[in-house]
Every structure is written in C-alpha cells, then in structure tokens.
XYZ file of C-alpha atoms in Angstrom:
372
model
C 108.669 62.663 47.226
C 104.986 63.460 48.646
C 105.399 61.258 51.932
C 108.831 63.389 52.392
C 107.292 66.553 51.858
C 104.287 65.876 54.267
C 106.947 64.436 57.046
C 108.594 67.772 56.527
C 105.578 69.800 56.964
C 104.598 67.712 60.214
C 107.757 68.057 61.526
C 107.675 71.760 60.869
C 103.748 72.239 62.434
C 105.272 70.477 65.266
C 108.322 72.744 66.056
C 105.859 75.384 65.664
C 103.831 74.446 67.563
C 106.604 73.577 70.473
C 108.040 76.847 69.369
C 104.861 78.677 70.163
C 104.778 77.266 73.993
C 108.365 79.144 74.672
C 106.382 82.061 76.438
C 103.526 82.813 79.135
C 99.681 81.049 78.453
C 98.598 84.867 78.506
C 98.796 86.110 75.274
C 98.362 89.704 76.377
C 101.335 89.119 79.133
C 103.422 92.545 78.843
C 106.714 92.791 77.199
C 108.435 92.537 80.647
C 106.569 89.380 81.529
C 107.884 87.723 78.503
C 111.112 88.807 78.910
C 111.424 87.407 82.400
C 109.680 84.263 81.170
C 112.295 84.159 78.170
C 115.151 84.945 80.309
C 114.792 82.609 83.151
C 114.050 80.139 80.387
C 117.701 80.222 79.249
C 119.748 81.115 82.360
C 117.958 77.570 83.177
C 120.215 76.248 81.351
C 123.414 76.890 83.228
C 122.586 78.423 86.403
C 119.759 79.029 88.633
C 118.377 81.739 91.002
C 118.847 81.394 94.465
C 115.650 82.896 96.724
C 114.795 83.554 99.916
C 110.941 83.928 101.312
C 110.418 87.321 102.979
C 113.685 88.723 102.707
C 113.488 92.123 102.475
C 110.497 92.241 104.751
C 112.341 90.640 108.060
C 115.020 88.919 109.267
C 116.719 87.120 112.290
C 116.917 89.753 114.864
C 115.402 92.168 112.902
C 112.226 93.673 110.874
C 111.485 96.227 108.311
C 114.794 97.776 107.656
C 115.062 99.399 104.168
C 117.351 97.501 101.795
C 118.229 95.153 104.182
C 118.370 90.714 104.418
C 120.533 88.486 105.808
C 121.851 87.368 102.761
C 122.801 90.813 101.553
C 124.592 91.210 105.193
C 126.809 87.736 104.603
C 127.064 88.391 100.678
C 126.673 91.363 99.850
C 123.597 90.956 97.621
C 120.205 90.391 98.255
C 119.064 86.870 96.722
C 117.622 87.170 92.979
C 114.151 86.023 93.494
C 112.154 87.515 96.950
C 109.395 85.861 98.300
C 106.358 87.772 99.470
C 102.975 86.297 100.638
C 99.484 87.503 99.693
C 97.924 86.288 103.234
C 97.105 89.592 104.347
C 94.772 91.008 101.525
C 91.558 89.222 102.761
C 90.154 87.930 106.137
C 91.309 91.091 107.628
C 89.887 94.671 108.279
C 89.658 96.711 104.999
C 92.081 99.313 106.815
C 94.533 96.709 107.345
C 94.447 94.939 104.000
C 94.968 98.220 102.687
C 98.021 98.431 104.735
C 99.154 95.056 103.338
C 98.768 96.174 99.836
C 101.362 99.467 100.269
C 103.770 97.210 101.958
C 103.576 94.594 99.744
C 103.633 96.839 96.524
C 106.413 99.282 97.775
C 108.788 95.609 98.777
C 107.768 93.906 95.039
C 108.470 97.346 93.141
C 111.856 97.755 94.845
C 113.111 94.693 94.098
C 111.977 94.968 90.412
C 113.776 98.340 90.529
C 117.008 96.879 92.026
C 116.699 94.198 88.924
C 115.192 91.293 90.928
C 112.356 89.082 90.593
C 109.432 88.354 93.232
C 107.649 84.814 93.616
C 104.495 85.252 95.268
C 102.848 82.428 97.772
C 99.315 82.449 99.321
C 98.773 81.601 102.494
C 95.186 82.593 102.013
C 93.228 81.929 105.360
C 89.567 79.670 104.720
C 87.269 81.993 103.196
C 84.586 80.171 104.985
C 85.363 78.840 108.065
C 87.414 79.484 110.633
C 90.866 77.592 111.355
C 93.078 80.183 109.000
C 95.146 78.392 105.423
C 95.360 75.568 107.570
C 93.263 72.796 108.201
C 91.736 72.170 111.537
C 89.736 68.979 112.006
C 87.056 71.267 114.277
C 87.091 74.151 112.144
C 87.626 74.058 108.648
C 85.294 73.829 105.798
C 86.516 72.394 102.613
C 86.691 75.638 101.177
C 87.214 74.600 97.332
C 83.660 73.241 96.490
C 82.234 76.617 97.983
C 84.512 79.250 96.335
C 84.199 77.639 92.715
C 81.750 78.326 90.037
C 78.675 77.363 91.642
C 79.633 77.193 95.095
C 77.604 79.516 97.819
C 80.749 81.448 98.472
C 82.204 82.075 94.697
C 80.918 85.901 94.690
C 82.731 86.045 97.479
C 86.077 84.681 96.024
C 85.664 87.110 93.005
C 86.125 90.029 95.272
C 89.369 88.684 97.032
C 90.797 87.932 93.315
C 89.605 91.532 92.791
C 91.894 92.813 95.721
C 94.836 90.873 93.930
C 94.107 91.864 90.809
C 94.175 95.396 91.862
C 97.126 95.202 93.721
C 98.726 93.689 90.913
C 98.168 95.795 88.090
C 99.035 98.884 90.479
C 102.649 97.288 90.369
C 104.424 100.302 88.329
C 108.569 100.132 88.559
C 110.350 103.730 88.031
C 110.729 102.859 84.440
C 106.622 103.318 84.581
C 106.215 99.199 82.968
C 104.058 96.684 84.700
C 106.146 94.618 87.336
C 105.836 91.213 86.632
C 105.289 88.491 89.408
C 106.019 84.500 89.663
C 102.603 83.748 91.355
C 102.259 80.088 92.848
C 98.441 79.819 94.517
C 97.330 76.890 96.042
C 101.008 75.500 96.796
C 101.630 72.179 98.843
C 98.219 70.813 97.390
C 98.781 67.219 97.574
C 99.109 67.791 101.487
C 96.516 67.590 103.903
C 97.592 70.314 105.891
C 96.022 73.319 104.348
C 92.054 73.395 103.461
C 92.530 72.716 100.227
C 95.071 69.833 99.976
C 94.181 66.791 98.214
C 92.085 65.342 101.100
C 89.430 68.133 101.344
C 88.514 68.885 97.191
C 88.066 66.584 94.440
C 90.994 66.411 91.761
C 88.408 68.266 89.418
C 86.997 70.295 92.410
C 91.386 71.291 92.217
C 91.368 71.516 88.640
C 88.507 74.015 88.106
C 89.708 76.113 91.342
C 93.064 76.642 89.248
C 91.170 77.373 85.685
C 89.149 79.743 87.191
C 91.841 81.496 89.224
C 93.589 82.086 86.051
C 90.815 82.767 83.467
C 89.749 85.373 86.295
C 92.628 87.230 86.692
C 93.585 87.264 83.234
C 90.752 87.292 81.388
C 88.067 89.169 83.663
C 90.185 91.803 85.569
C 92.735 91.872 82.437
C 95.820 91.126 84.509
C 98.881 90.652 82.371
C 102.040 90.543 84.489
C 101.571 87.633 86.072
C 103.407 84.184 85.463
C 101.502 81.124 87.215
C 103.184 78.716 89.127
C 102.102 75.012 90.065
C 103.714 73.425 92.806
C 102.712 70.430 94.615
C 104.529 69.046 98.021
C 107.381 65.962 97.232
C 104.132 63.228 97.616
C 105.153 61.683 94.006
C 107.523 59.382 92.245
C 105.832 59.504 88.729
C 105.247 62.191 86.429
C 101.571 60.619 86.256
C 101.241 60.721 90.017
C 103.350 64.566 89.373
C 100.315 65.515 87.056
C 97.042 64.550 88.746
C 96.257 67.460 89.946
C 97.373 69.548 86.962
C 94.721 71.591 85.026
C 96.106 71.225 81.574
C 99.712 73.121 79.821
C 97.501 76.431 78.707
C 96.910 77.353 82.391
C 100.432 76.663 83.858
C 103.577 79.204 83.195
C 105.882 77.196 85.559
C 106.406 73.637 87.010
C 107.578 73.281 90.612
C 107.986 71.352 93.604
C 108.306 72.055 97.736
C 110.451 69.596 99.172
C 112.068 69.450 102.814
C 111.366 66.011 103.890
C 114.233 64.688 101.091
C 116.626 67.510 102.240
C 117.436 66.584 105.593
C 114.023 67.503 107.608
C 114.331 65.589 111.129
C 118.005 64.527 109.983
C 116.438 62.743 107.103
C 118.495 62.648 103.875
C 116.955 60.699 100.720
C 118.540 62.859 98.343
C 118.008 60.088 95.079
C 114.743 60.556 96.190
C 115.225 64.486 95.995
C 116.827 63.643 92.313
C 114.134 61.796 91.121
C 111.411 64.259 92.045
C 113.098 67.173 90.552
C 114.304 65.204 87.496
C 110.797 64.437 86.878
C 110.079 68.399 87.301
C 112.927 69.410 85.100
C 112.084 66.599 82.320
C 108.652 68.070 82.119
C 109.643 71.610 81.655
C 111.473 70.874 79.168
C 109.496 68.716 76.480
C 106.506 71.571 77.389
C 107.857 74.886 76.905
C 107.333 75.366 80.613
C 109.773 77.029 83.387
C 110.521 74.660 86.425
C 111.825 75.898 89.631
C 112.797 74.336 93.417
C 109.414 76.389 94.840
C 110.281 75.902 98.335
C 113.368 73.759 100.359
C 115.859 74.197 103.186
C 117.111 72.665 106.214
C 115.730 74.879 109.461
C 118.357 76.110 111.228
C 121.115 74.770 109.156
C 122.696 72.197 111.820
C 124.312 70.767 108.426
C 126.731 73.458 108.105
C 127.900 71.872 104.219
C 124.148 71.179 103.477
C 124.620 74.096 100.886
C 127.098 72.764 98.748
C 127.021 69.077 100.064
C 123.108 68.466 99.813
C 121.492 71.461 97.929
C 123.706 72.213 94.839
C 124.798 68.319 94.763
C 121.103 67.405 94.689
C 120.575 70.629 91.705
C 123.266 69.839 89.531
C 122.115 66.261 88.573
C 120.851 64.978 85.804
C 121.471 68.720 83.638
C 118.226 70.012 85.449
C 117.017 73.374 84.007
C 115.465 75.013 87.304
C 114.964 78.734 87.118
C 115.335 79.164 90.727
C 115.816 77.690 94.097
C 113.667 79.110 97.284
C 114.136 78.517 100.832
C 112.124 79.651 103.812
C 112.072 82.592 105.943
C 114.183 83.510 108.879
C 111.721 84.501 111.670
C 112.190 87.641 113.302
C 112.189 86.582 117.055
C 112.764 82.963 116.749
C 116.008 81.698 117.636
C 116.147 78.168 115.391
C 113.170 79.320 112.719
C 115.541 80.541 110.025
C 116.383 78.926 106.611
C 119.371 80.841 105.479
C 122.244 82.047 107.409
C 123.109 85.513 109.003
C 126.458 86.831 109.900
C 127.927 84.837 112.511
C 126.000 81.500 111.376
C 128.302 78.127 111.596
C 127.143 77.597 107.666
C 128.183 80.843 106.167
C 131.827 79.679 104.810
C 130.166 76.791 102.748
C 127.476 79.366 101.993
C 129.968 81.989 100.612
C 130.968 78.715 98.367
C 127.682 78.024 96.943
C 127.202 81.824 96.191
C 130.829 82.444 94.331
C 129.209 79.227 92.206
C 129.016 80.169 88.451
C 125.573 78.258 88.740
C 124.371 80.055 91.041
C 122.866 83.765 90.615
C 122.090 86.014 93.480
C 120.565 89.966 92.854
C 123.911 91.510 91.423
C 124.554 89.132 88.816
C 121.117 89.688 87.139
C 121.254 91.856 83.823
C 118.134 93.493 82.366
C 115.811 89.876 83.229
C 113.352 92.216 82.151
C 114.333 93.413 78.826
C-alpha cells in the first residue's frame, strides 16, 4: 500500500514537473509570449508554419514595398513566420543603427498586427576584428572568449545587447501588448564559417556566451517577449553529438536545425539523412517541453520544380515530427538565381500552390489569435 502510494506521488512530481516545462524558461515572459509558445506547441502537432527570411523587407525584383512578398503575390498570403535579421544594430554609425531599429520595429509590429509571427537571426558582424559575422583567416578574432564575462571586450557586448534589448521591449502591436519574437543568436554554430562556430570558442567558451546572452536580456534589461532559439548547422547524427554545444533545458525555448546540404544543395539529396537529423530534433522537443522548428532550408533557385512537395513536406511528414515551423532563405533583390521561394512566373509555383493548399501546412491567413 505505501510503495503504491509513493510510486503514485513520483509519478505525479514527475508529470509536474514535465508539466511545468510546457512554457518559456522566462518566468516573467508576457501573456502573449506564452500564448505563442503554447500555441505553436500544439499546431505542432498537425501542421507546421511555413517561413520565409526577409519577406516583407525585399523581394526578387523588388524592395521595400508595403505589404508586399513573393509569396503573398503567388498565394495570396504572406508566409506565417517572417524572418528579420538583427545585423544592422551594431558595427554601424549610431544614425544608421537607429535607422535599422525603425525599420526593423515598424516590419516585426506589422506582421504581429496582421496575426503573424517573426523569427529573428543575427548576423552580428565581429565585435572585435574586422572580417564582418564571417570568419576570415586574415581578419577575424575569435570573438567569443573576448565578449564573455571576463573577456576585454564584454562591456562592450553589454551595450550591443542593450541596443536589442531596447529595440525589443519598444515592440508595442496596436492592441498596445508586447510583440513577442522567436530569437535564434549564434545560429550555424557547429560551422566554421562564422567567428564563432565550433572551431574558434571552446564548447564552454559557447555555453557561457549563450547563458549570458539570455540571463542578460532577461534578467538585467528585464526583457520578456522573447522566445530563444538554438540551432546548430546539420553536422550531427546523434542527439549526444545534437547536444554538445547546448547550455542546459532552462536557457533554451526552442530546438532547431539549418539544413541545405541534405535538401538538394549542389544536386545533393540524402533526405534519410534529412529524416534522421530532424527526427532527432523533433524526439527531443518532445520528451523536454521544448518547441522544435526547421530554422533554416531550401533549394536556391528551385531547379527541382517538385522539391516542395517531393523533398520538403516528404522529408517533414516522417516519423509524426512536431516542428512549429519551416524557414527558407531570402530572395535577393537584384540577383537573378539567389532566391529560395518562388515568385509569379517561377517553374515551381504549381507544386508550390500544392504544398500551400496542404492541411499541414499554415501560411499568414490561416493563423487565429497565436497570440491569445
């Protein structure tokens, strides 16, 4: 009777304590935040978001157009989730970052006013060196040991978090709330491509940028619309090899991955591989509490003109996957192949107009109060 009554109460501390991971690590997040965390938590269970980076911002053949993207021009609504970048609020002239900030504010609080959701990257250029977010064997530094606690340049850091931090909490939608953001720092880390992928910091050097990051934002400049988002490149095959760079479930809101060499990148398809990856993503997600998403894929240009419905939503589908939303790149403004989603005219758009009519997939319109 007593060893069925303590199995009981275990089992009940546990669901508890499971139960009490179903929302953001900031305890303070506002009621929006938790709604969006809440709600993309169960549409993840039958559908997922479709995004597209930049948007609203620019498109092929064109630029700053109010209320405009190339999706929106072959569908008829805008994708769900809009990427935006933070590159432009330091490294630059105060006057310009300034500018930045008013375009970057007025594109995240229209789309939370249209009932869409913004994912945030950081293309944030080297802090101390020369070279820009990439590295650049005769320029960069490795920027991580300098801008954490300790490092020579860590002041420094704490007043380029203050510029996001500001920005941030100046986010106001016409309803006067907070507007939440998916925010996904340091992407692509187990790269060596920018200055501070995995062969230019330590794995703790990584760890304690990401703690910090967080604890700043949230704790010191009391930011509490903001859902963080961990995504590494496709470089694993484990969940072990998944986690090594992960600070720890209190300081993660969302599990990702980036992932174009599986998807047909220089005609290469490995989509088990693709599977696998994301499986592991999914898997983790779930047994956590956590959101996952596909951070970052497509196929530039789109030679593939089924790869929507033939490699995407084939590879997404697998293995029930809970994914809260899908991203692919931008379409460059003057470019004529750099462009990750089609445009009217595009070869693709008939299997595209497939994958949107999909019940599992959601585009702008058929989002309903995500925030409520």
């Amino acid at each position: 009777m007593k060893r069925s009554f303590l199995l009981s109460a275990i089992a009940m501390l546990l669901f508890t304590a499971a139960s009490a991971q179903q929302g953001p690590i900031d305890a303070q997040a506002t009621p929006e935040t938790k709604a969006l965390y809440k709600n993309l938590k169960t549409l993840s269970k039958k559908h997922t978001l479709f995004g597209h980076q930049h948007a609203t911002e620019y498109g092929h053949g064109w630029f700053g157009e109010e209320n405009r993207s190339d999706v929106k021009s072959v569908t008829g609504s805008h994708p769900a989730v809009i990427g935006v970048d933070f590159s432009g609020l330091s490294g630059l002239p105060e006057a310009e970052i300034e500018k930045n900030k008013a375009a970057l504010k007025k594109n995240i609080v229209d789309t939370y006013n249209r009932g869409g959701v913004t994912t945030v990257a950081w293309h944030f250029s080297n802090p101390v060196a020369k070279g820009g977010f990439y590295w650049v064997d005769s320029l960069s530094l490795p920027a991580v040991k300098y801008i954490i606690p300790g490092g020579k340049a860590h002041e420094q850091y704490k007043k380029i978090l203050d510029n996001v931090a500001g920005l941030v909490k100046d986010l106001k939608g016409k309803d006067g709330k907070q507007v939440p953001i998916i925010f996904r720092p340091y992407h692509e880390f187990d790269g060596e491509w920018f200055w501070w992928g995995k062969p230019h910091c330590t794995t703790e050097e990584f760890k304690t940028l990401w703690r910090f990051t967080v604890s700043y934002l949230k704790d010191s400049a009391n930011v509490h619309n903001i859902l963080y988002a961990f995504s590494p490149d496709n470089k694993f095959n484990t969940e072990a090899e998944f986690l090594e760079r992960y600070p720890g479930d209190e300081w993660v809101d969302m599990v990702g991955m980036d992932n174009y060499g599986d998807m047909g990148r220089d005609n290469r398809y490995n989509l088990e591989a693709a599977v696998q990856k994301l499986t592991i993503v999914s898997d983790y997600a779930k047994k956590t509490g956590k959101l996952a998403a596909f951070t970052e894929t497509g196929l530039e240009s789109i030679p593939n003109t089924n790869w929507w419905n033939d490699v995407l939503l084939k590879v997404m589908k697998r293995n029930n996957m809970e994914l809260s939303y899908v991203l692919v790149w931008r379409n460059d403004t003057k470019s004529p192949t750099h462009y990750y989603a089609p445009f009217p005219g595009h070869p693709s758009v008939p299997d595209f107009m497939k994958f949107y009519k999909d019940p599992y997939t959601l585009f702008e319109k058929d989002l309903k109060n995500i925030y409520k």
